[in-house]
Amino acid sequence: MDTTALKSLQRFKSPESWFSAVDARHAAALFAASSDVSLIIDGKGVVQDIALGNEDYYPLDLESWIGKTLHDIVNIDSRSKAAALLRDATFDARTRWREVNVVIPSGSSIPLNFTAVRLSADGDVVLFGRDLATEARLQQRVIDIQREMEADYARLRNAESRYRLLFHMASEPVLVIDAENGRITEANPAAARFLGVAPSRLVDKSVRDLFEPTSASGLQSAMTIARSMGKLQDQSLRLADSGREIIMAVSQYRQDNRQFLLMRLSVTNTPEGETDFPSTALEVLKRLPDAFVAFKLDGEILEVNNAFVDLCQLASADLARGAHLERWLGRPGIDYSLIATNLRDYGSLRDFATLIRGELGAREEVDVTAVYVQDVDEPCVGMLIRPVRRRSALPLVREAGVQSTVENLSHLIGTMPLKDLVRETTDMIEQMCIEAALKLTDDNRASAAQILGLSRQSLYAKLHRFGLGDLSSQD
């Protein structure tokens, strides 16, 4: 529909045919019924009469408005809108709707939606006011419902995240199976490790393919009972690939009008002479007196043992999981980057000297040995951390030279001025510190300069001065 047609619908096409016989009484009734509040305003802007079409306004004593100007009965913030209503009505028979806050006799204000229609050439105007409180309540109700829906959605999303996290972190192998077609919809990492396949290869695979044909009838019976009764006691089946006998338990649940089966797998009694090596090794690492930490190469900690918790002065192992190892290990920005580089390049690291910064401020020198395991589903690093007791303040570099130099200095007392002795001592300590830094960084001069707080140019100058290293090579 075009604009011309829309404008034609704003007024009756033949008002003379329908309203010519309407007298003043009927017109007044029509005005009163067409709005919640109707006001007659003369050419000077004074309220001359009022009619109420909404019973809720009867107790408000709005008749006290009569004799007051429209300017006086509206709020300060709405006076410009009220003036615009009267001004527009002098040029057009009807104005657009404007929201105006009017002051009732009790002193409070209420919002009304007004439009103005000119009554006569003398400037008399009728204002039609509609109650906005009902609309405001409906809008507020819509907002409240939307907030409730968002809160419910957030709770559901958080609950789903928690249960999905528990599902993936569970040590027990669990499969989720579509009861209608018997295909696996989800498998946790423990199930993938238990079955010896990648999790992605389990999804959408028929659960029947996991077991030997001789176990097919038992599997079908177990799934049928679980669908009808909800839960089944443990049942023994054999895996297709290895022929290993396992214990299976099935329970059912419903989601989105669909039925699913939750299948839990476990080993039978371990034959004599065999051990569950992964769980045994994990228990050994947990009880190891030296600190142990498993982490990703980017530094995110996966697991720690009790010795690591004690060494880092933590309240529990949960505070370490998910944190970055550099928070406690080594000098910030230096040691961990060296460790990660060596592990990435060589796959292992032995007796790397560094320190542990405890959560309560303690600092302890340690040696670390680490190995980077890449040929697994989730590559990670295993690291042993051993505290070094009674280590001297400086690395053990040139010990004999240090002792002999001290003795020589004691013999030189009295043979040269004190300032010359101090200069000789300073040079000796400076040379020792540079040699220790080069040894600590495996002759990486950029890292050594960073440890010593020097620029690379300054370090090269001192190397040349003391005749240290191969001065023809560059990092």
Tab-separated table of C-alpha atoms in Angstrom:
chain	number	residue	atom	x	y	z
A	1	MET	CA	0.000	0.000	0.000
A	2	ASP	CA	1.448	3.388	-1.022
A	3	THR	CA	1.838	6.472	1.168
A	4	THR	CA	-1.144	8.283	-0.357
A	5	ALA	CA	-3.465	5.406	0.464
A	6	LEU	CA	-2.148	5.246	4.032
A	7	LYS	CA	-2.710	8.962	4.577
A	8	SER	CA	-6.279	8.638	3.280
A	9	LEU	CA	-7.038	6.167	6.071
A	10	GLN	CA	-6.219	8.743	8.762
A	11	ARG	CA	-9.617	10.378	8.286
A	12	PHE	CA	-13.128	9.257	7.340
A	13	LYS	CA	-13.814	9.611	3.647
A	14	SER	CA	-17.316	11.035	4.090
A	15	PRO	CA	-17.576	12.678	7.517
A	16	GLU	CA	-20.518	14.864	6.397
A	17	SER	CA	-22.608	11.755	5.752
A	18	TRP	CA	-22.079	10.324	9.223
A	19	PHE	CA	-21.506	13.206	11.635
A	20	SER	CA	-23.754	15.980	10.340
A	21	ALA	CA	-26.530	14.930	12.716
A	22	VAL	CA	-24.258	14.632	15.783
A	23	ASP	CA	-25.113	17.270	18.373
A	24	ALA	CA	-22.842	18.668	21.079
A	25	ARG	CA	-23.954	16.134	23.703
A	26	HIS	CA	-23.199	13.170	21.490
A	27	ALA	CA	-19.875	14.727	20.437
A	28	ALA	CA	-18.892	15.161	24.107
A	29	ALA	CA	-19.784	11.519	24.819
A	30	LEU	CA	-17.747	10.487	21.798
A	31	PHE	CA	-14.710	12.466	22.996
A	32	ALA	CA	-14.962	11.083	26.521
A	33	ALA	CA	-15.240	7.487	25.315
A	34	SER	CA	-12.311	7.765	22.903
A	35	SER	CA	-9.679	8.295	25.602
A	36	ASP	CA	-8.895	7.852	29.289
A	37	VAL	CA	-8.656	11.626	29.899
A	38	SER	CA	-10.082	14.350	27.628
A	39	LEU	CA	-9.270	18.038	28.171
A	40	ILE	CA	-10.772	21.108	26.525
A	41	ILE	CA	-8.120	23.844	26.187
A	42	ASP	CA	-9.030	27.366	25.061
A	43	GLY	CA	-6.931	29.614	22.872
A	44	LYS	CA	-5.005	30.897	25.915
A	45	GLY	CA	-3.979	27.409	26.990
A	46	VAL	CA	-6.334	27.243	29.980
A	47	VAL	CA	-8.178	24.000	30.854
A	48	GLN	CA	-11.922	24.711	30.484
A	49	ASP	CA	-13.399	21.234	30.893
A	50	ILE	CA	-12.444	17.610	31.543
A	51	ALA	CA	-13.972	14.182	30.891
A	52	LEU	CA	-12.724	10.831	32.181
A	53	GLY	CA	-13.158	7.626	30.204
A	54	ASN	CA	-11.271	5.432	32.667
A	55	GLU	CA	-12.773	4.692	36.077
A	56	ASP	CA	-9.292	4.336	37.607
A	57	TYR	CA	-8.923	8.138	37.322
A	58	TYR	CA	-12.087	9.003	39.290
A	59	PRO	CA	-10.368	9.109	42.733
A	60	LEU	CA	-7.583	11.426	41.490
A	61	ASP	CA	-9.694	14.629	41.703
A	62	LEU	CA	-8.573	15.824	38.265
A	63	GLU	CA	-11.395	18.385	38.132
A	64	SER	CA	-9.062	20.689	40.058
A	65	TRP	CA	-7.226	21.167	36.744
A	66	ILE	CA	-10.084	23.305	35.428
A	67	GLY	CA	-9.032	26.954	35.366
A	68	LYS	CA	-5.322	26.147	35.297
A	69	THR	CA	-3.131	26.448	32.250
A	70	LEU	CA	-1.798	23.346	30.546
A	71	HIS	CA	1.655	24.692	31.345
A	72	ASP	CA	0.880	24.423	35.089
A	73	ILE	CA	-0.470	20.847	35.144
A	74	VAL	CA	2.450	19.152	33.349
A	75	ASN	CA	5.923	18.374	34.626
A	76	ILE	CA	8.805	20.695	33.772
A	77	ASP	CA	10.358	18.063	31.502
A	78	SER	CA	7.098	17.794	29.491
A	79	ARG	CA	6.197	21.472	29.058
A	80	SER	CA	7.871	21.751	25.686
A	81	LYS	CA	5.865	18.741	24.466
A	82	ALA	CA	2.616	20.265	25.749
A	83	ALA	CA	3.364	23.554	23.992
A	84	ALA	CA	4.143	21.664	20.796
A	85	LEU	CA	0.766	19.888	21.012
A	86	LEU	CA	-1.138	23.186	21.158
A	87	ARG	CA	1.033	24.772	18.488
A	88	ASP	CA	0.676	21.885	16.036
A	89	ALA	CA	-3.089	21.756	16.572
A	90	THR	CA	-3.455	25.326	15.222
A	91	PHE	CA	-2.021	24.198	11.871
A	92	ASP	CA	-3.561	20.773	11.587
A	93	ALA	CA	-6.783	19.227	12.728
A	94	ARG	CA	-4.894	16.439	14.500
A	95	THR	CA	-1.336	16.115	15.889
A	96	ARG	CA	0.896	13.130	16.485
A	97	TRP	CA	0.906	11.377	19.852
A	98	ARG	CA	3.307	12.701	22.503
A	99	GLU	CA	4.130	11.265	25.919
A	100	VAL	CA	3.479	13.910	28.597
A	101	ASN	CA	3.903	13.620	32.372
A	102	VAL	CA	1.025	15.395	34.143
A	103	VAL	CA	0.940	16.401	37.822
A	104	ILE	CA	-2.101	15.145	39.744
A	105	PRO	CA	-3.438	16.987	42.823
A	106	SER	CA	-1.641	14.598	45.219
A	107	GLY	CA	1.696	15.925	43.897
A	108	SER	CA	2.873	12.841	42.025
A	109	SER	CA	2.973	12.555	38.260
A	110	ILE	CA	1.546	10.045	35.818
A	111	PRO	CA	2.451	9.482	32.152
A	112	LEU	CA	-0.231	10.040	29.507
A	113	ASN	CA	-0.006	9.770	25.747
A	114	PHE	CA	-1.691	12.881	24.270
A	115	THR	CA	-2.854	13.962	20.854
A	116	ALA	CA	-4.589	17.290	20.123
A	117	VAL	CA	-7.478	18.125	17.777
A	118	ARG	CA	-8.530	21.692	16.949
A	119	LEU	CA	-12.171	22.461	17.773
A	120	SER	CA	-12.656	25.978	16.391
A	121	ALA	CA	-10.959	28.821	14.629
A	122	ASP	CA	-10.678	30.619	18.007
A	123	GLY	CA	-7.893	28.211	19.015
A	124	ASP	CA	-9.950	25.867	21.183
A	125	VAL	CA	-8.338	22.431	21.319
A	126	VAL	CA	-9.352	19.047	22.734
A	127	LEU	CA	-6.580	16.830	24.135
A	128	PHE	CA	-7.088	13.066	24.104
A	129	GLY	CA	-4.979	11.296	26.735
A	130	ARG	CA	-4.337	7.556	26.941
A	131	ASP	CA	-3.036	5.816	30.055
A	132	LEU	CA	0.566	4.593	29.693
A	133	ALA	CA	0.707	2.844	33.044
A	134	THR	CA	-0.907	-0.331	31.702
A	135	GLU	CA	1.437	-0.347	28.733
A	136	ALA	CA	4.393	0.292	31.038
A	137	ARG	CA	3.346	-2.609	33.270
A	138	LEU	CA	3.065	-4.887	30.236
A	139	GLN	CA	6.484	-3.790	28.993
A	140	GLN	CA	7.974	-4.335	32.433
A	141	ARG	CA	6.354	-7.767	32.562
A	142	VAL	CA	7.871	-8.628	29.199
A	143	ILE	CA	11.280	-7.461	30.447
A	144	ASP	CA	10.900	-9.501	33.656
A	145	ILE	CA	9.919	-12.608	31.681
A	146	GLN	CA	12.879	-12.109	29.352
A	147	ARG	CA	15.234	-11.782	32.327
A	148	GLU	CA	13.796	-14.937	33.887
A	149	MET	CA	14.259	-16.813	30.609
A	150	GLU	CA	17.856	-15.586	30.314
A	151	ALA	CA	18.554	-16.583	33.925
A	152	ASP	CA	17.022	-20.039	33.343
A	153	TYR	CA	19.060	-20.401	30.155
A	154	ALA	CA	22.245	-19.393	31.991
A	155	ARG	CA	21.531	-21.932	34.748
A	156	LEU	CA	20.911	-24.671	32.189
A	157	ARG	CA	24.040	-23.740	30.278
A	158	ASN	CA	26.148	-23.734	33.466
A	159	ALA	CA	24.666	-27.065	34.533
A	160	GLU	CA	25.420	-28.538	31.120
A	161	SER	CA	28.996	-27.241	31.303
A	162	ARG	CA	29.482	-28.750	34.765
A	163	TYR	CA	28.113	-32.157	33.790
A	164	ARG	CA	30.079	-32.176	30.527
A	165	LEU	CA	33.248	-31.348	32.490
A	166	LEU	CA	32.517	-34.170	34.934
A	167	PHE	CA	31.854	-36.500	32.009
A	168	HIS	CA	35.220	-35.739	30.416
A	169	MET	CA	37.179	-35.766	33.689
A	170	ALA	CA	35.644	-38.998	35.004
A	171	SER	CA	38.176	-41.795	35.389
A	172	GLU	CA	35.494	-44.401	34.697
A	173	PRO	CA	34.960	-45.265	30.972
A	174	VAL	CA	31.494	-44.104	29.910
A	175	LEU	CA	29.698	-44.333	26.538
A	176	VAL	CA	26.459	-42.549	25.594
A	177	ILE	CA	24.421	-44.610	23.122
A	178	ASP	CA	21.340	-43.744	21.070
A	179	ALA	CA	18.829	-46.380	22.175
A	180	GLU	CA	17.022	-46.298	18.828
A	181	ASN	CA	19.907	-47.284	16.538
A	182	GLY	CA	22.570	-48.480	18.998
A	183	ARG	CA	25.184	-45.968	17.844
A	184	ILE	CA	27.616	-44.176	20.162
A	185	THR	CA	26.865	-40.445	20.415
A	186	GLU	CA	29.540	-39.532	22.988
A	187	ALA	CA	32.544	-41.145	24.650
A	188	ASN	CA	34.682	-39.698	27.410
A	189	PRO	CA	38.526	-39.786	27.232
A	190	ALA	CA	38.624	-42.586	29.819
A	191	ALA	CA	36.524	-44.790	27.506
A	192	ALA	CA	38.831	-44.021	24.567
A	193	ARG	CA	41.893	-44.998	26.636
A	194	PHE	CA	40.129	-48.107	27.919
A	195	LEU	CA	39.244	-49.263	24.396
A	196	GLY	CA	42.540	-48.104	22.887
A	197	VAL	CA	41.067	-45.833	20.197
A	198	ALA	CA	40.732	-42.098	19.658
A	199	PRO	CA	37.461	-40.530	20.949
A	200	SER	CA	36.602	-39.256	17.465
A	201	ARG	CA	36.671	-42.831	16.114
A	202	LEU	CA	34.119	-43.977	18.680
A	203	VAL	CA	31.459	-41.379	17.873
A	204	ASP	CA	28.740	-42.684	15.500
A	205	LYS	CA	30.134	-46.193	15.707
A	206	SER	CA	27.764	-49.067	16.469
A	207	VAL	CA	28.290	-50.313	20.007
A	208	ARG	CA	27.917	-53.890	18.741
A	209	ASP	CA	31.191	-53.516	16.820
A	210	LEU	CA	33.084	-53.141	20.114
A	211	PHE	CA	32.284	-56.674	21.287
A	212	GLU	CA	32.807	-60.196	20.011
A	213	PRO	CA	29.936	-61.880	18.143
A	214	THR	CA	29.628	-64.350	21.031
A	215	SER	CA	28.694	-61.386	23.266
A	216	ALA	CA	26.034	-60.045	20.849
A	217	SER	CA	23.097	-61.789	22.524
A	218	GLY	CA	24.170	-60.628	25.987
A	219	LEU	CA	24.637	-57.068	24.743
A	220	GLN	CA	21.223	-57.015	23.044
A	221	SER	CA	19.559	-58.439	26.134
A	222	ALA	CA	21.253	-55.863	28.365
A	223	MET	CA	20.173	-52.949	26.148
A	224	THR	CA	16.587	-54.239	25.935
A	225	ILE	CA	16.304	-54.595	29.706
A	226	ALA	CA	17.804	-51.134	30.232
A	227	ARG	CA	15.298	-49.548	27.816
A	228	SER	CA	12.332	-51.193	29.528
A	229	MET	CA	13.401	-51.252	33.169
A	230	GLY	CA	15.828	-48.313	33.294
A	231	LYS	CA	18.866	-50.101	34.724
A	232	LEU	CA	20.742	-53.398	34.473
A	233	GLN	CA	23.086	-55.153	36.849
A	234	ASP	CA	26.695	-55.750	35.786
A	235	GLN	CA	27.138	-58.124	32.850
A	236	SER	CA	30.293	-59.729	31.497
A	237	LEU	CA	31.204	-59.246	27.798
A	238	ARG	CA	34.309	-59.650	25.632
A	239	LEU	CA	35.914	-56.912	23.524
A	240	ALA	CA	36.259	-57.594	19.807
A	241	ASP	CA	39.818	-56.295	19.322
A	242	SER	CA	41.608	-57.749	22.313
A	243	GLY	CA	39.237	-60.483	23.463
A	244	ARG	CA	39.557	-59.066	26.975
A	245	GLU	CA	36.682	-59.777	29.310
A	246	ILE	CA	35.094	-56.664	30.795
A	247	ILE	CA	32.159	-55.736	33.006
A	248	MET	CA	29.384	-53.566	31.532
A	249	ALA	CA	26.517	-51.760	33.272
A	250	VAL	CA	23.762	-49.942	31.358
A	251	SER	CA	21.184	-47.374	32.472
A	252	GLN	CA	18.800	-45.274	30.403
A	253	TYR	CA	17.715	-41.613	30.417
A	254	ARG	CA	15.582	-39.397	28.178
A	255	GLN	CA	16.490	-36.098	26.529
A	256	ASP	CA	14.490	-34.082	23.976
A	257	ASN	CA	11.911	-36.903	23.721
A	258	ARG	CA	14.663	-39.359	22.797
A	259	GLN	CA	15.947	-42.326	24.780
A	260	PHE	CA	19.659	-42.778	25.440
A	261	LEU	CA	21.691	-45.445	27.193
A	262	LEU	CA	24.581	-44.729	29.555
A	263	MET	CA	27.077	-47.598	29.373
A	264	ARG	CA	29.828	-47.906	31.998
A	265	LEU	CA	32.792	-50.199	31.355
A	266	SER	CA	35.234	-51.718	33.840
A	267	VAL	CA	37.740	-54.558	33.968
A	268	THR	CA	37.075	-57.882	35.563
A	269	ASN	CA	39.283	-59.179	38.342
A	270	THR	CA	42.874	-58.799	37.160
A	271	PRO	CA	44.502	-62.182	36.456
A	272	GLU	CA	47.314	-63.204	38.763
A	273	GLY	CA	50.638	-61.775	37.686
A	274	GLU	CA	49.076	-58.797	35.855
A	275	THR	CA	48.706	-55.280	37.162
A	276	ASP	CA	46.768	-52.231	36.065
A	277	PHE	CA	49.933	-50.291	35.199
A	278	PRO	CA	48.435	-46.813	34.483
A	279	SER	CA	46.604	-46.609	37.813
A	280	THR	CA	49.573	-48.119	39.673
A	281	ALA	CA	52.013	-45.663	38.096
A	282	LEU	CA	49.723	-42.746	38.919
A	283	GLU	CA	49.544	-43.841	42.553
A	284	VAL	CA	53.348	-44.099	42.666
A	285	LEU	CA	53.773	-40.580	41.267
A	286	LYS	CA	51.286	-39.184	43.774
A	287	ARG	CA	53.287	-40.635	46.668
A	288	LEU	CA	56.723	-39.809	45.253
A	289	PRO	CA	58.793	-37.774	47.777
A	290	ASP	CA	60.110	-35.550	44.971
A	291	ALA	CA	57.745	-32.998	43.463
A	292	PHE	CA	56.102	-34.123	40.224
A	293	VAL	CA	54.025	-32.033	37.806
A	294	ALA	CA	52.427	-32.901	34.462
A	295	PHE	CA	51.682	-29.944	32.188
A	296	LYS	CA	51.117	-28.917	28.598
A	297	LEU	CA	54.004	-27.378	26.714
A	298	ASP	CA	52.275	-23.993	26.905
A	299	GLY	CA	52.595	-24.204	30.712
A	300	GLU	CA	49.069	-25.209	31.749
A	301	ILE	CA	49.299	-27.634	34.677
A	302	LEU	CA	47.361	-30.896	34.307
A	303	GLU	CA	48.256	-32.794	37.483
A	304	VAL	CA	50.587	-32.494	40.487
A	305	ASN	CA	51.509	-34.715	43.410
A	306	ASN	CA	51.477	-33.915	47.114
A	307	ALA	CA	55.189	-33.067	47.187
A	308	PHE	CA	54.636	-30.326	44.587
A	309	VAL	CA	51.760	-28.929	46.676
A	310	ASP	CA	54.015	-28.753	49.729
A	311	LEU	CA	56.958	-27.286	47.829
A	312	CYS	CA	54.822	-24.480	46.363
A	313	GLN	CA	53.049	-23.844	49.700
A	314	LEU	CA	49.571	-24.535	48.283
A	315	ALA	CA	46.488	-25.530	50.223
A	316	SER	CA	45.498	-28.248	47.747
A	317	ALA	CA	46.330	-29.677	44.326
A	318	ASP	CA	43.164	-28.111	42.875
A	319	LEU	CA	44.797	-24.669	43.149
A	320	ALA	CA	47.576	-25.794	40.792
A	321	ARG	CA	45.490	-27.530	38.108
A	322	GLY	CA	44.826	-25.187	35.199
A	323	ALA	CA	47.344	-22.577	36.397
A	324	HIS	CA	50.577	-21.717	34.569
A	325	LEU	CA	53.712	-23.470	35.840
A	326	GLU	CA	55.730	-20.237	35.582
A	327	ARG	CA	53.686	-18.887	38.481
A	328	TRP	CA	55.908	-20.960	40.804
A	329	LEU	CA	58.831	-22.243	38.722
A	330	GLY	CA	61.910	-20.208	37.807
A	331	ARG	CA	62.559	-16.544	37.249
A	332	PRO	CA	59.595	-14.908	35.484
A	333	GLY	CA	60.060	-14.622	31.738
A	334	ILE	CA	63.404	-16.472	31.692
A	335	ASP	CA	63.576	-20.045	32.998
A	336	TYR	CA	60.334	-21.425	31.630
A	337	SER	CA	61.042	-20.227	28.089
A	338	LEU	CA	64.444	-21.992	28.238
A	339	ILE	CA	62.823	-25.173	29.556
A	340	ALA	CA	60.074	-25.146	26.897
A	341	THR	CA	62.600	-24.506	24.103
A	342	ASN	CA	64.818	-27.416	25.163
A	343	LEU	CA	61.851	-29.766	25.523
A	344	ARG	CA	60.507	-28.761	22.124
A	345	ASP	CA	63.889	-29.191	20.437
A	346	TYR	CA	65.308	-32.230	22.256
A	347	GLY	CA	62.341	-33.875	23.972
A	348	SER	CA	63.964	-34.042	27.424
A	349	LEU	CA	65.860	-31.987	29.983
A	350	ARG	CA	68.132	-33.156	32.806
A	351	ASP	CA	69.286	-31.412	36.006
A	352	PHE	CA	68.288	-27.887	35.015
A	353	ALA	CA	69.075	-25.536	37.903
A	354	THR	CA	66.286	-23.105	38.767
A	355	LEU	CA	64.152	-22.148	41.776
A	356	ILE	CA	60.637	-22.529	43.185
A	357	ARG	CA	58.752	-19.459	44.437
A	358	GLY	CA	56.302	-20.530	47.115
A	359	GLU	CA	52.832	-19.054	47.425
A	360	LEU	CA	53.759	-17.660	50.856
A	361	GLY	CA	57.013	-16.079	49.683
A	362	ALA	CA	59.524	-18.892	50.233
A	363	ARG	CA	62.204	-19.394	47.563
A	364	GLU	CA	64.070	-22.661	47.168
A	365	GLU	CA	66.683	-23.702	44.645
A	366	VAL	CA	65.813	-26.868	42.737
A	367	ASP	CA	67.005	-29.134	39.939
A	368	VAL	CA	64.415	-30.226	37.389
A	369	THR	CA	64.354	-33.187	35.033
A	370	ALA	CA	61.623	-33.326	32.406
A	371	VAL	CA	60.471	-35.300	29.365
A	372	TYR	CA	58.076	-34.214	26.602
A	373	VAL	CA	55.698	-37.028	25.531
A	374	GLN	CA	54.205	-36.300	22.106
A	375	ASP	CA	52.925	-39.637	20.755
A	376	VAL	CA	49.733	-39.629	22.859
A	377	ASP	CA	46.248	-38.171	22.443
A	378	GLU	CA	47.162	-35.150	24.559
A	379	PRO	CA	50.918	-34.340	24.408
A	380	CYS	CA	52.258	-33.247	27.773
A	381	VAL	CA	55.402	-32.843	29.850
A	382	GLY	CA	56.290	-34.806	32.973
A	383	MET	CA	58.708	-33.050	35.337
A	384	LEU	CA	60.478	-34.083	38.539
A	385	ILE	CA	61.582	-31.265	40.838
A	386	ARG	CA	64.223	-31.942	43.473
A	387	PRO	CA	65.214	-29.317	46.051
A	388	VAL	CA	68.965	-28.657	46.228
A	389	ARG	CA	70.106	-28.383	49.836
A	390	ARG	CA	73.230	-26.480	50.904
A	391	ARG	CA	73.877	-24.998	47.493
A	392	SER	CA	76.283	-22.080	47.526
A	393	ALA	CA	75.026	-18.643	46.634
A	394	LEU	CA	76.713	-18.813	43.200
A	395	PRO	CA	76.827	-21.837	40.870
A	396	LEU	CA	79.875	-24.008	41.353
A	397	VAL	CA	82.111	-22.288	38.836
A	398	ARG	CA	85.846	-22.048	39.263
A	399	GLU	CA	85.793	-23.019	42.964
A	400	ALA	CA	89.527	-23.464	43.175
A	401	GLY	CA	90.078	-20.144	41.466
A	402	VAL	CA	87.824	-18.392	43.951
A	403	GLN	CA	89.762	-19.738	46.944
A	404	SER	CA	93.144	-18.961	45.448
A	405	THR	CA	92.035	-15.465	44.461
A	406	VAL	CA	90.849	-14.724	47.999
A	407	GLU	CA	94.201	-15.919	49.392
A	408	ASN	CA	96.104	-13.802	46.873
A	409	LEU	CA	94.057	-10.757	47.816
A	410	SER	CA	94.833	-11.279	51.507
A	411	HIS	CA	98.558	-11.381	50.682
A	412	LEU	CA	98.253	-8.180	48.643
A	413	ILE	CA	96.904	-6.161	51.562
A	414	GLY	CA	99.465	-3.472	52.344
A	415	THR	CA	101.168	-3.707	48.962
A	416	MET	CA	98.627	-1.603	47.019
A	417	PRO	CA	95.929	0.965	47.778
A	418	LEU	CA	92.500	-0.193	48.916
A	419	LYS	CA	90.791	1.179	45.821
A	420	ASP	CA	92.980	-1.063	43.632
A	421	LEU	CA	92.126	-4.077	45.779
A	422	VAL	CA	88.388	-3.282	45.479
A	423	ARG	CA	88.698	-2.937	41.701
A	424	GLU	CA	90.459	-6.312	41.439
A	425	THR	CA	87.780	-7.942	43.617
A	426	THR	CA	84.959	-6.372	41.588
A	427	ASP	CA	86.448	-7.641	38.325
A	428	MET	CA	86.781	-11.132	39.778
A	429	ILE	CA	83.129	-11.223	40.945
A	430	GLU	CA	81.905	-9.750	37.658
A	431	GLN	CA	83.787	-12.412	35.663
A	432	MET	CA	82.428	-15.184	37.882
A	433	CYS	CA	78.855	-13.928	37.484
A	434	ILE	CA	79.173	-13.804	33.685
A	435	GLU	CA	80.617	-17.324	33.569
A	436	ALA	CA	77.825	-18.600	35.824
A	437	ALA	CA	75.137	-16.962	33.647
A	438	LEU	CA	76.644	-18.448	30.474
A	439	LYS	CA	76.716	-21.880	32.055
A	440	LEU	CA	73.165	-21.537	33.341
A	441	THR	CA	71.834	-20.565	29.893
A	442	ASP	CA	73.918	-23.136	28.003
A	443	ASP	CA	76.058	-20.343	26.477
A	444	ASN	CA	72.999	-18.431	25.220
A	445	ARG	CA	74.312	-14.862	25.412
A	446	ALA	CA	70.932	-13.168	24.883
A	447	SER	CA	69.440	-15.040	27.863
A	448	ALA	CA	72.616	-14.483	29.918
A	449	ALA	CA	72.417	-10.732	29.295
A	450	GLN	CA	68.771	-10.756	30.373
A	451	ILE	CA	69.588	-12.633	33.592
A	452	LEU	CA	72.419	-10.211	34.424
A	453	GLY	CA	70.340	-7.146	33.580
A	454	LEU	CA	72.737	-6.054	30.837
A	455	SER	CA	72.280	-5.124	27.225
A	456	ARG	CA	73.776	-7.533	24.720
A	457	GLN	CA	76.325	-4.923	23.671
A	458	SER	CA	77.476	-4.493	27.278
A	459	LEU	CA	77.777	-8.262	27.716
A	460	TYR	CA	79.858	-8.579	24.511
A	461	ALA	CA	82.162	-5.798	25.739
A	462	LYS	CA	82.706	-7.580	29.054
A	463	LEU	CA	83.278	-10.922	27.299
A	464	HIS	CA	85.949	-9.262	25.191
A	465	ARG	CA	87.451	-7.632	28.268
A	466	PHE	CA	87.721	-10.910	30.187
A	467	GLY	CA	88.519	-13.037	27.118
A	468	LEU	CA	85.546	-15.334	27.642
A	469	GLY	CA	83.847	-17.445	24.951
A	470	ASP	CA	84.212	-17.540	21.185
A	471	LEU	CA	83.999	-13.837	20.384
A	472	SER	CA	83.761	-14.479	16.650
A	473	SER	CA	80.328	-16.159	16.912
A	474	GLN	CA	77.029	-14.398	17.343
A	475	ASP	CA	73.789	-15.677	18.917
